[in-house]
Coordinates of C-alpha atoms in Angstrom, one line a residue:
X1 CA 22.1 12.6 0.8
X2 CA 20.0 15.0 1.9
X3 CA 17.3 13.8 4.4
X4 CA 13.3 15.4 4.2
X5 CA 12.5 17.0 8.1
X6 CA 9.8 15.5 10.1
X7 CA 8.1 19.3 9.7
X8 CA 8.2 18.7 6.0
X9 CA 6.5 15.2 5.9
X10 CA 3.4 16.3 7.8
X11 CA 3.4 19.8 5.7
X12 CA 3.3 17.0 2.3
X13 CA 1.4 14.4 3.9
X14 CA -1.1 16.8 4.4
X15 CA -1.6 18.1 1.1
X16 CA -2.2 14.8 0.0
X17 CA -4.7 13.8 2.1
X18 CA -6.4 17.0 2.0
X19 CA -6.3 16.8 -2.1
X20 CA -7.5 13.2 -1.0
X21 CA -10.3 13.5 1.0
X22 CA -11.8 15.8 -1.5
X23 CA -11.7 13.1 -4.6
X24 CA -14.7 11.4 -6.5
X25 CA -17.7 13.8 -6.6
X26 CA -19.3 14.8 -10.2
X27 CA -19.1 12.9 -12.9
X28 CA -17.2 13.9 -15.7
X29 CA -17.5 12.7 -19.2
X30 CA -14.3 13.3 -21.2
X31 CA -15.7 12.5 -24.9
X32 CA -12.2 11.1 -25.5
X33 CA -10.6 7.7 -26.1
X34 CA -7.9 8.3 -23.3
X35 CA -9.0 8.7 -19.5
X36 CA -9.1 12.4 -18.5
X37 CA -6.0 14.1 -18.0
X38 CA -4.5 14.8 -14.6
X39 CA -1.4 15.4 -13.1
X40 CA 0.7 12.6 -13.2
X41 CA 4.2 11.2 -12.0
X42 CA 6.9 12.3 -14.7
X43 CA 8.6 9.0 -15.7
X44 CA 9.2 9.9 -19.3
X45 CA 9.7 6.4 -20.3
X46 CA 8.4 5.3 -24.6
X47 CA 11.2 4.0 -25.8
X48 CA 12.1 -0.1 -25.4
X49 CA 15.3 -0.8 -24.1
X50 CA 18.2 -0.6 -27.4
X51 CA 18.0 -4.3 -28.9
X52 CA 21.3 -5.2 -27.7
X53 CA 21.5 -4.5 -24.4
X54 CA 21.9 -7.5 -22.3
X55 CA 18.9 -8.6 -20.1
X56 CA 19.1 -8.8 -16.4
X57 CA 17.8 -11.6 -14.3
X58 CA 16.3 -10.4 -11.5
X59 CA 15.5 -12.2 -8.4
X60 CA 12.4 -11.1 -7.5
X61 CA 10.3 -12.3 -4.1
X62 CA 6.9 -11.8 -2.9
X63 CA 5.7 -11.6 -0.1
X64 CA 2.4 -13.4 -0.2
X65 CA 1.9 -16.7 -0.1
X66 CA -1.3 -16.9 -1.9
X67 CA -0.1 -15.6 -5.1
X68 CA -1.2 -17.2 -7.8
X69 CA 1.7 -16.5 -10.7
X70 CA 4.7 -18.2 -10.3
X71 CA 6.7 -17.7 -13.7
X72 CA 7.4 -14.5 -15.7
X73 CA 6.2 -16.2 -18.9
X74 CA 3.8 -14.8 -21.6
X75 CA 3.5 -11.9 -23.9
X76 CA 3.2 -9.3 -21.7
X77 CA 6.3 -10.1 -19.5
X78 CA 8.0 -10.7 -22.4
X79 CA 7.1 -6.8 -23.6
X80 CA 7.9 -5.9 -20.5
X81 CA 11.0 -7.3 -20.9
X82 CA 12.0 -5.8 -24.2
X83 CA 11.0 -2.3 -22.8
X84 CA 13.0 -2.7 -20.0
X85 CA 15.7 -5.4 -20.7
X86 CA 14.2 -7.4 -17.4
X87 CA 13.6 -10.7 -16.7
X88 CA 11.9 -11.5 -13.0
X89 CA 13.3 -15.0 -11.8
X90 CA 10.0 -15.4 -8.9
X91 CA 9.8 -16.6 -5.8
X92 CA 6.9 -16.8 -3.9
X93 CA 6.6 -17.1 -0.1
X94 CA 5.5 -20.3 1.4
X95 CA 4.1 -18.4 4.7
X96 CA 3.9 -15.2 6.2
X97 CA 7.7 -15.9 8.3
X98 CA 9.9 -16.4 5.6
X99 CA 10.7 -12.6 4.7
X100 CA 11.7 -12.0 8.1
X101 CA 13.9 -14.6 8.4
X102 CA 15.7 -13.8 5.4
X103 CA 16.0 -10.4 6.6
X104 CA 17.3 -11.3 9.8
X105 CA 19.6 -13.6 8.3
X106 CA 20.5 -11.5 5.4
X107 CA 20.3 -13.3 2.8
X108 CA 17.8 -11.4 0.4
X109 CA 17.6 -11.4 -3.5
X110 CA 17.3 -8.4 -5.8
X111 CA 14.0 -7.3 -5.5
X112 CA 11.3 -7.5 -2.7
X113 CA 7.6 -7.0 -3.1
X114 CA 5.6 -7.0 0.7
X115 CA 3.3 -5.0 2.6
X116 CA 3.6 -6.0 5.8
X117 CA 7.4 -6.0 6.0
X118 CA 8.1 -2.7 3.9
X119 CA 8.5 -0.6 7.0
X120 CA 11.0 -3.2 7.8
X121 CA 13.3 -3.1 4.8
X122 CA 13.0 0.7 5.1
X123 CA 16.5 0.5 5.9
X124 CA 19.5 2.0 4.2
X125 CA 21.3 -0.5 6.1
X126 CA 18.6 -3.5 3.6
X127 CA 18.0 -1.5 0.5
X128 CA 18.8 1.8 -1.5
X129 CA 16.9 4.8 -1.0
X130 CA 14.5 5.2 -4.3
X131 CA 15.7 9.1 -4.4
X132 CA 19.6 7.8 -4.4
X133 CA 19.0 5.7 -7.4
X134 CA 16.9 8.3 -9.0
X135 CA 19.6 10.7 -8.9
X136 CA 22.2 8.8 -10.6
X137 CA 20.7 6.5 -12.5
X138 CA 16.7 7.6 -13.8
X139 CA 17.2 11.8 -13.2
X140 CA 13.8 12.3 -15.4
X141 CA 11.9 10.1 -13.2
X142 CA 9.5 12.2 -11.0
X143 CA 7.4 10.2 -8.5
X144 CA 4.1 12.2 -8.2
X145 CA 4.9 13.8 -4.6
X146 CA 1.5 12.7 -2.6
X147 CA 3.3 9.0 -3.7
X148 CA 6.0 9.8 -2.3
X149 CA 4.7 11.3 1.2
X150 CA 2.7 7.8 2.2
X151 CA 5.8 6.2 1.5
X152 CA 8.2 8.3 3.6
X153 CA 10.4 6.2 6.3
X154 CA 11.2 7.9 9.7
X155 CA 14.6 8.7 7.8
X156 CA 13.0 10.9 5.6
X157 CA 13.9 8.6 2.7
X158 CA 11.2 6.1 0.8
X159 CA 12.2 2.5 -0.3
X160 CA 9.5 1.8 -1.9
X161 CA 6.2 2.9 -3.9
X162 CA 3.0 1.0 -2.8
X163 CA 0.6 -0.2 -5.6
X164 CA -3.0 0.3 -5.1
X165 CA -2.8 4.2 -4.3
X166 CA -3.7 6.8 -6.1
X167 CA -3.9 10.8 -5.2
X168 CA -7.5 12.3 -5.6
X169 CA -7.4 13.9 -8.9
X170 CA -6.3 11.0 -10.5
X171 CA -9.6 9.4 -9.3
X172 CA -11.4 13.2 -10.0
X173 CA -10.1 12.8 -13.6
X174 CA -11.4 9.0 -14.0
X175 CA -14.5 9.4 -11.5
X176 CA -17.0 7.9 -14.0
X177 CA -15.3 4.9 -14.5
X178 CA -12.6 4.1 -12.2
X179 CA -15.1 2.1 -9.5
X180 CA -14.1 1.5 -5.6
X181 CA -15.1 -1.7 -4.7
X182 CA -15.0 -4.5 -1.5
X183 CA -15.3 -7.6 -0.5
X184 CA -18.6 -9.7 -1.8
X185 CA -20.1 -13.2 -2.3
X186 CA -21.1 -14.8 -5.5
X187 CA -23.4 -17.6 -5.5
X188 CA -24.6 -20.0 -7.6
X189 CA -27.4 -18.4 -9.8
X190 CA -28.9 -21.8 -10.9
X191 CA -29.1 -23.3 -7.7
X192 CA -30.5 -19.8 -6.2
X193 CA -33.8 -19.8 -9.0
X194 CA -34.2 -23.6 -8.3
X195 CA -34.8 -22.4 -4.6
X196 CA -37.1 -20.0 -6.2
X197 CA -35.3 -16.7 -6.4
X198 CA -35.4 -15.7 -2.7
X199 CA -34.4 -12.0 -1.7
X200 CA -31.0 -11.3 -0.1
X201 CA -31.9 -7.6 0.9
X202 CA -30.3 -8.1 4.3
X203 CA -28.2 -10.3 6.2
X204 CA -31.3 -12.8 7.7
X205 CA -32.0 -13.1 4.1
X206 CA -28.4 -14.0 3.3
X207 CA -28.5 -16.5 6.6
X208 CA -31.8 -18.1 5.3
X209 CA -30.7 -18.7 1.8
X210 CA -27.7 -20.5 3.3
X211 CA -30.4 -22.8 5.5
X212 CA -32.3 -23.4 2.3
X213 CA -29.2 -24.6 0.3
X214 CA -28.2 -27.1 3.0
X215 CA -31.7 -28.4 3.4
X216 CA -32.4 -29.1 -0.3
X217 CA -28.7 -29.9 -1.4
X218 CA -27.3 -32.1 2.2
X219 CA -23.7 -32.7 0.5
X220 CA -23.1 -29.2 -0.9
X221 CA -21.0 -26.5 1.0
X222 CA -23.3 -23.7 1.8
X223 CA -20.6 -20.6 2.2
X224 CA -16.6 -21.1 1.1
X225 CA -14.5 -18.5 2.6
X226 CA -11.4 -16.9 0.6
X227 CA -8.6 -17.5 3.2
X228 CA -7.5 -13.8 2.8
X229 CA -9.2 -12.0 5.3
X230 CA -9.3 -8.8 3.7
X231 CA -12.3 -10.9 2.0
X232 CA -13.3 -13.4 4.3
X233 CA -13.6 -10.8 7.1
X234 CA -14.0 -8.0 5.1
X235 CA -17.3 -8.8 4.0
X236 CA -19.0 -9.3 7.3
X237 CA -17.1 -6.7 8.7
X238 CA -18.8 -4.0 5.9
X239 CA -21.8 -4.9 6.6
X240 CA -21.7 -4.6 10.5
X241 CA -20.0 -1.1 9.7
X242 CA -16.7 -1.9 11.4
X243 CA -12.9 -2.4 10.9
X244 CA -12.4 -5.9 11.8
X245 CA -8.5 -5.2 12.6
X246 CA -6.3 -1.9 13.9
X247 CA -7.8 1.5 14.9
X248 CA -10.6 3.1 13.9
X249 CA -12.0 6.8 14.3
X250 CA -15.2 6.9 17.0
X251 CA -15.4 10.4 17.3
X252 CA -12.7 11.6 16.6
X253 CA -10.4 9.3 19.0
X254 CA -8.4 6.4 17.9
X255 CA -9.3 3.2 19.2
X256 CA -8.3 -0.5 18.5
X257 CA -11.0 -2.3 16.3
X258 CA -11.8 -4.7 19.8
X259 CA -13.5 -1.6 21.6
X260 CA -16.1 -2.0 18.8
X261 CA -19.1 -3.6 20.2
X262 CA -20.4 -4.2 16.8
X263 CA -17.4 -6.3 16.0
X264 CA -18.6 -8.8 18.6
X265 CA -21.7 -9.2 17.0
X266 CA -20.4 -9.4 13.7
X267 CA -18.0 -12.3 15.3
X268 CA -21.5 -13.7 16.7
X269 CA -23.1 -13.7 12.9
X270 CA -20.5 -15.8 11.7
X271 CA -20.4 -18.3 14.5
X272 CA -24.1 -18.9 13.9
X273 CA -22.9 -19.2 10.1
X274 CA -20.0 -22.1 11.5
X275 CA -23.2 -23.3 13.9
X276 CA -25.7 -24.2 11.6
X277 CA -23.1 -26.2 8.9
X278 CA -23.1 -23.4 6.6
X279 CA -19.0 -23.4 7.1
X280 CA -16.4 -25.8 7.1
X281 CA -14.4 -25.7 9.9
X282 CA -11.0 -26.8 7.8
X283 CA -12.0 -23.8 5.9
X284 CA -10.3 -21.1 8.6
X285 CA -7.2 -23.0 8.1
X286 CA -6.6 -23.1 4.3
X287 CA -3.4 -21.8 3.3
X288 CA -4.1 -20.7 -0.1
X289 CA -7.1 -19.7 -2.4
X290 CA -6.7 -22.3 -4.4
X291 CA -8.0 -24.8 -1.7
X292 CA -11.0 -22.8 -1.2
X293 CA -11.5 -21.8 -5.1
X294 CA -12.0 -25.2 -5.5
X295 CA -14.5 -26.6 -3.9
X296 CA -16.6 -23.7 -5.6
X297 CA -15.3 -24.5 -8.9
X298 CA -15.9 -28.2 -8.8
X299 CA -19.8 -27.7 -7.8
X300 CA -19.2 -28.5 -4.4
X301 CA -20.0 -25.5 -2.6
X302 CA -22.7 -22.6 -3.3
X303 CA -21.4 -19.2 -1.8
X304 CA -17.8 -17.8 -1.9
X305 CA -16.7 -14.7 -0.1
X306 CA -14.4 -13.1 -2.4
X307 CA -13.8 -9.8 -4.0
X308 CA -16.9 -7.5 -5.7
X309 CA -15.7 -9.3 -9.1
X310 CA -16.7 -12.2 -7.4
X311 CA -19.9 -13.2 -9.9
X312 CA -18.0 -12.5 -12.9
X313 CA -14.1 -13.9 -12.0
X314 CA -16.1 -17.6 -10.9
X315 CA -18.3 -17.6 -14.1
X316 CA -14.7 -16.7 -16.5
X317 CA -13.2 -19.8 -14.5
X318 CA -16.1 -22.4 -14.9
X319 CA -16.6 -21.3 -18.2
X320 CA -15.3 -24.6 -20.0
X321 CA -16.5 -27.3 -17.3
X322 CA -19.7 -29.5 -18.6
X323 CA -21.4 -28.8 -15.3
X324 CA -23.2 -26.2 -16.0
X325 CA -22.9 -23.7 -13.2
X326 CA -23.8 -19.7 -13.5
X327 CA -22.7 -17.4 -10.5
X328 CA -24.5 -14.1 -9.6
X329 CA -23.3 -12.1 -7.1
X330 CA -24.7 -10.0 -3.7
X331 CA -23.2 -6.8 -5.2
X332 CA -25.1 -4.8 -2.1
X333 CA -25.0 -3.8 1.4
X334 CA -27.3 -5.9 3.3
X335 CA -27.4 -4.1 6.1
X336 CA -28.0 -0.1 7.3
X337 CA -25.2 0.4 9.0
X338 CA -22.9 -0.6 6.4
X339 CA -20.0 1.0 5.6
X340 CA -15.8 0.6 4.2
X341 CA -13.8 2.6 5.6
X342 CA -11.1 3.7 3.4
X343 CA -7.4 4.8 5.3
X344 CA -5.6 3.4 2.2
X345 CA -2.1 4.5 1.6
X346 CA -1.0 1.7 0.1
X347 CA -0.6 -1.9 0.1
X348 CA 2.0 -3.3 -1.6
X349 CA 5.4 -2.2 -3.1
X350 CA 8.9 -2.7 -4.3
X351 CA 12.1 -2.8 -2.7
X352 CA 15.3 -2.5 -4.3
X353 CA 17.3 -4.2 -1.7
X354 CA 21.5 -3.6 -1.2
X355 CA 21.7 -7.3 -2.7
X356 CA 20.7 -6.1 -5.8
X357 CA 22.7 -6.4 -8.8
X358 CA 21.8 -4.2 -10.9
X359 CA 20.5 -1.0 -9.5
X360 CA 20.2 0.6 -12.0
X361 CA 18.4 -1.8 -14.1
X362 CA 15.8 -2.4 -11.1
X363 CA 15.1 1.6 -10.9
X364 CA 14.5 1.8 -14.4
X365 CA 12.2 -1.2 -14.2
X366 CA 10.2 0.7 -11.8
X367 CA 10.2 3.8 -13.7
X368 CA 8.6 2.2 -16.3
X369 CA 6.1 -0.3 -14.2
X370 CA 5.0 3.2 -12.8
X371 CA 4.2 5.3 -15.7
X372 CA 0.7 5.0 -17.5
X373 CA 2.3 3.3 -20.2
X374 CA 4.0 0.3 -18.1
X375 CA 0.8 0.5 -15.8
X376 CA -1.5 -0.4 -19.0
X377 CA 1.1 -2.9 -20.4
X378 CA 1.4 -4.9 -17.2
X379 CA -2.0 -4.3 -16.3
X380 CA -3.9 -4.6 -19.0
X381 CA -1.7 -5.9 -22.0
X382 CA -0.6 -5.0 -25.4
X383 CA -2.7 -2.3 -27.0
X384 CA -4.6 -3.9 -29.7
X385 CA -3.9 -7.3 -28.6
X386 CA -5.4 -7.3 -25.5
X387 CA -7.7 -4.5 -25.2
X388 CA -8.7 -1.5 -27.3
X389 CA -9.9 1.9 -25.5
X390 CA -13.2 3.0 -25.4
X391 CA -14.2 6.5 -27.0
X392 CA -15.3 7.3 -23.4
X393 CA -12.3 6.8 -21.8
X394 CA -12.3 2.9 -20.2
X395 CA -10.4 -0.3 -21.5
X396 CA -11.9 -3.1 -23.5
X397 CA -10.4 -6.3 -23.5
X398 CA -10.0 -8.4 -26.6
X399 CA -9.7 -11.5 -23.9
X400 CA -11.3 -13.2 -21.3
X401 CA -9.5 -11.2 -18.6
X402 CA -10.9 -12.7 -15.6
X403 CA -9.8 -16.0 -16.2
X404 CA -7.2 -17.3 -14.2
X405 CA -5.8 -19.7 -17.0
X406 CA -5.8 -16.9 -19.4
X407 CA -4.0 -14.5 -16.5
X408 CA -1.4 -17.1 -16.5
X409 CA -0.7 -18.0 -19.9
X410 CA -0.9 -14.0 -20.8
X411 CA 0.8 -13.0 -17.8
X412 CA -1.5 -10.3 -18.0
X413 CA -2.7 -8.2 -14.6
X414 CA -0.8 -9.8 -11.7
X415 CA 2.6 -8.0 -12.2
X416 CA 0.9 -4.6 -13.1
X417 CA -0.2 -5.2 -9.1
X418 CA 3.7 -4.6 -8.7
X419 CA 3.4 -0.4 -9.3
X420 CA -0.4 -0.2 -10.0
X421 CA -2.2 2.4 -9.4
X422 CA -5.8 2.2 -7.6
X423 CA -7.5 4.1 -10.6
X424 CA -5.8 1.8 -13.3
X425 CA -7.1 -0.7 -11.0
X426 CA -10.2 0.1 -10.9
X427 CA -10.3 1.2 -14.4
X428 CA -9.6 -2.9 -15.5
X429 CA -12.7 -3.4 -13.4
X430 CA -14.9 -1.3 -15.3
X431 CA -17.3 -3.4 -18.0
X432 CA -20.4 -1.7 -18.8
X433 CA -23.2 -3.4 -16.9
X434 CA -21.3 -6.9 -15.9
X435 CA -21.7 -7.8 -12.0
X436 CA -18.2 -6.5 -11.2
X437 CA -19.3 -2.7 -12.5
X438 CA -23.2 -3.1 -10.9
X439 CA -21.7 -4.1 -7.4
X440 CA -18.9 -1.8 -7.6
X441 CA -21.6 1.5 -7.9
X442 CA -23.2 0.2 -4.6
X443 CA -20.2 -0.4 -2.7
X444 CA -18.4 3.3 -3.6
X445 CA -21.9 4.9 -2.3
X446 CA -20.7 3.6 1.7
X447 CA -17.2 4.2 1.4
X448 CA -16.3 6.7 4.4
X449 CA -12.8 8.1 3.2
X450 CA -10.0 8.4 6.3
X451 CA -6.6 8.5 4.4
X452 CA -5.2 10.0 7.6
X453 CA -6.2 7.2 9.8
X454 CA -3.7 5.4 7.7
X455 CA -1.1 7.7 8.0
X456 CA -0.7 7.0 11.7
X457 CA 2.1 4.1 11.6
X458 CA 4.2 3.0 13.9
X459 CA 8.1 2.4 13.3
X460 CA 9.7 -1.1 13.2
X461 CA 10.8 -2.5 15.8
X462 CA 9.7 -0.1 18.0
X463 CA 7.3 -0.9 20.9
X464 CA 4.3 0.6 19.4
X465 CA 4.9 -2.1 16.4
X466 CA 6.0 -4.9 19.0
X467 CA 2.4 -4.1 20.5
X468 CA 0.6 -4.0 16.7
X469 CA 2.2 -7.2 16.1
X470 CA 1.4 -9.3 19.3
X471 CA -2.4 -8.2 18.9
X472 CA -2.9 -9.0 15.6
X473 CA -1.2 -12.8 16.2
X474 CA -3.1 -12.8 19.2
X475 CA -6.6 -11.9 17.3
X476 CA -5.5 -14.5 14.3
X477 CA -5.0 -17.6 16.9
X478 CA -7.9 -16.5 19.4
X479 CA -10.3 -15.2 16.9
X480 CA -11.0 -19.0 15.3
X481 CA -12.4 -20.1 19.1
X482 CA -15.3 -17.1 18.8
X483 CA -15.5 -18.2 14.9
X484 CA -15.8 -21.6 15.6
X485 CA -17.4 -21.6 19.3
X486 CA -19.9 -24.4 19.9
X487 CA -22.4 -21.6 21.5
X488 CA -23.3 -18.1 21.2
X489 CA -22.3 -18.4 24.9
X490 CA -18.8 -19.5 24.3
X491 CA -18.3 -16.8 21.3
X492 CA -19.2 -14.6 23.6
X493 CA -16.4 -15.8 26.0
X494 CA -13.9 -16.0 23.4
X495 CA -14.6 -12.6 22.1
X496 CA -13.9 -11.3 25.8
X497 CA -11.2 -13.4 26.0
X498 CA -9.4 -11.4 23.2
X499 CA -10.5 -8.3 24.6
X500 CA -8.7 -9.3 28.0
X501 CA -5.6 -10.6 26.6
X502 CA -5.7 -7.3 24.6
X503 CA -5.7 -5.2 27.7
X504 CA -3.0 -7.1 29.2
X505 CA -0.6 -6.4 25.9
X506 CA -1.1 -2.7 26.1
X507 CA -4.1 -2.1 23.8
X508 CA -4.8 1.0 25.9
X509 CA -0.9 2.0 25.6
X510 CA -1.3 1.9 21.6
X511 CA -4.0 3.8 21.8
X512 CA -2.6 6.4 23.5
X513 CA 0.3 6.9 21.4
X514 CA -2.3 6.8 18.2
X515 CA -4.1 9.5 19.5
X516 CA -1.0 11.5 20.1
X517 CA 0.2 10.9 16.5
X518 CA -3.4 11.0 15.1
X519 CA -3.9 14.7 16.8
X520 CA -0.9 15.7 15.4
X521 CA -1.7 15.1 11.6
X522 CA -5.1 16.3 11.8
X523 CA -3.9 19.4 13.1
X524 CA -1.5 20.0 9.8
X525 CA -4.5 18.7 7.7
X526 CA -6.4 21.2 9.0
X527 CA -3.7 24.2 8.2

């Protein structure tokens, strides 16, 4: 098979971020009931699969613990299904070791879906190539080639497609409605105007409505963290303007997320947060967002760090309890510095593994998962069932789409996550003036857009990854003692602490090989 040159991956990867960096800046009205057009990959999939072909059972397991579907079961798997003459037999992780002991040990089923263990199975030794099975099996299936470049492997092969990525004129061609958005908190609205309404312009405000809540209401949970950092983390982290984890861009030099002496202070906000009982301190261990859902859903906490559909997700699930809770949301920076840094290539994919079988079947699958029209049936459901589109060009749903009951029994947006785009994404976000859509606007206007800061990777197994790895165990096991230090003092330490232990795993090695790679794919980007 023939393999793509090193030369040639920067020369691609380039394009794409360049076409990248230049995405989402007028606003374009289409007049039409379909989202603007664009360039798009060439999958050439319509027709469902001939009534009697036998359906595959595929062994399917993913790679996050947290997820919160377990069966392919409803109307929209079961299209899915019928289109493709797939059934999904799922698995989900029970922690974050699992997929590398199965990899060690070999013993993997059909299909994989990860993030953190893609580069891993990148392996034509673990799984087929995507461009071998597209050759015999799917010839009219044309990946969109910037999809294709984040997803090379040192080989020169890709293994996978990430969900969550789009290339900048798909998001030129849905600007208007396809919404970036980030981490936020909902709170309880009710309890908020019993306090009498207080402003949350900034981050004192946000501390003080906290102290105001466990004042008036002693037994109530002030502030629920989702166990995902992404959220958890995320939030704080956007406000104090920093990456909370890996490298980030001071200047134009790489350097790990530790050197940021904003992140300490961040860490210091939410100790003070843990400090004054606004946090539980079982909270940092849940496993699962179920644990922490739940004491927001039952009435017995008031804020929950989630994502910016926060406010509108929490009021879909308490809809039908008697206890008559309403959630708002933040939906704003609360802080001038704030900004999200975007390096997004990706987060999640697909792999076809070499215990797969039926190849062919599985590329197919994907084929279709990818195109618009699987994207909107696994995303979004049947057309006229479960949403109708808008003359301007955005979906509307004929059910109550952020419930997580209705997800389930549906089986409606969780497997679209498993070839998603960002842009259909973003475009199931989008309800005209809900607290998703308002929050949304405010985060897009901080995002800072570094697609080639994401683009620096390091190989598995390789000591630069060894190094990644160490650090970011370290930082998950040390971090809790600054979280949940007993001082400002002792955060302090622990902070330093981190930074030490840091120094003594190579930190300022990794660096150094970032900024080598870093320099080298600005310099094509700049071409």
């Amino acid at each position: 098979m023939k393999s793509t040159k090193k030369a040639s991956l920067l020369m691609l990867v380039a394009v794409m971020v360049f076409i990248l960096i230049a995405g989402c800046s007028n606003n374009t009205n289409t007049g039409s009931n379909e989202p603007a057009p664009a360039k798009k990959d060439n999958n050439n999939v319509s027709e469902p699969a001939p009534a009697k072909e036998e359906v595959v059972t595929l062994d399917l397991f993913i790679d996050h613990s947290w997820w919160p579907v377990k069966e392919w079961s409803g109307p929209i798997p079961e299209e899915i299904t019928k289109r493709t003459g797939v059934k999904l037999n799922i698995t989900v992780a029970t922690d974050d070791k699992q997929l590398p002991l199965m990899i060690a040990s070999g013993d993997l089923p059909d299909l994989v879906f990860t993030s953190t263990n893609a580069q891993r199975l990148s392996d034509p030794n673990l799984a087929y190539p995507w461009s071998e099975l597209i050759a015999e099996y799917a010839p009219d299936f044309e990946p969109h080639p910037d999809k294709i470049a984040v997803n090379l492997a040192p080989d020169g092969e890709y293994y996978t497609i990430r969900n969550n990525f789009s290339p900048a004129e798909e998001w030129k061609a849905n600007e208007e409605f396809a919404l970036q958005g980030g981490a936020d908190v909902g709170f309880r609205k009710d309890i908020w105007e019993e306090l009498g309404s207080p402003a949350v312009n900034s981050l004192e405000d946000f501390d003080k409505l906290l102290g105001m809540v466990k004042d008036k209401y002693p037994d109530m949970v002030p502030l629920v963290l989702n166990p995902t950092d992404t959220w958890y983390m995320g939030f704080f982290a956007n406000n104090f303007g920093v990456n909370f984890k890996g490298m980030y861009d001071d200047n134009g030099e790489l350097k790990y997320a530790l050197r940021n002496p904003e992140l300490l202070n961040m860490y210091k906000y939410m100790n003070g947060l843990y400090r004054k009982g606004y946090i539980l301190p079982e909270n940092y261990a849940f496993k699962n967002e179920d644990q922490a859902k739940e004491l927001i859903t039952s009435g017995r906490g008031f804020a929950y760090v989630w994502t910016s559909g926060v406010g509108d997700r929490l009021n879909s699930d308490t809809s039908g309890n008697d206890l008559g809770m309403v959630f708002t949301q933040i939906g704003k920076p609360l802080s001038d510095q704030a900004k999200i840094t975007r390096s997004d290539t990706g987060w999640s994919g697909v792999v076809i593994t070499k215990e797969n079988k039926s190849p062919e079947k599985s590329i197919k699958l994907m084929q279709f998962l990818l195109s618009e029209e699987g994207q909107r049936l696994a995303m979004w459901g049947i057309e006229g069932q479960h949403y109708k589109m808008h003359a301007e060009g955005y979906p509307e749903f004929l059910f109550d789409k952020n419930n997580a009951d209705v997800q389930n029994k549906e089986g409606s947006y969780w497997w679209g996550l498993l070839a998603g785009t960002a842009v259909m994404e973003a475009l199931w976000n989008y309800v005209p003036g809900s607290e998703t859509t308002k929050a949304s606007l405010n985060w897009t206007k901080i995002m800072d857009w570094k697609p080639e800061l994401g683009l620096v990777k390091a190989e598995p197994d390789s000591a630069e990854q060894v190094i990644i790895t160490n650090l970011e165990n370290m930082i998950k096991n040390e971090g809790s003692k600054a979280l949940l230090a007993s001082s400002e003092e002792d955060a302090e330490k622990a902070f330093q602490n981190m930074v030490d232990q840091a120094e003594k795993m190579g930190m300022a090695k990794l660096e150094a090989w970032a900024n080598g790679e870093y320099t080298k794919i600005k310099a094509n980007f700049n071409k």
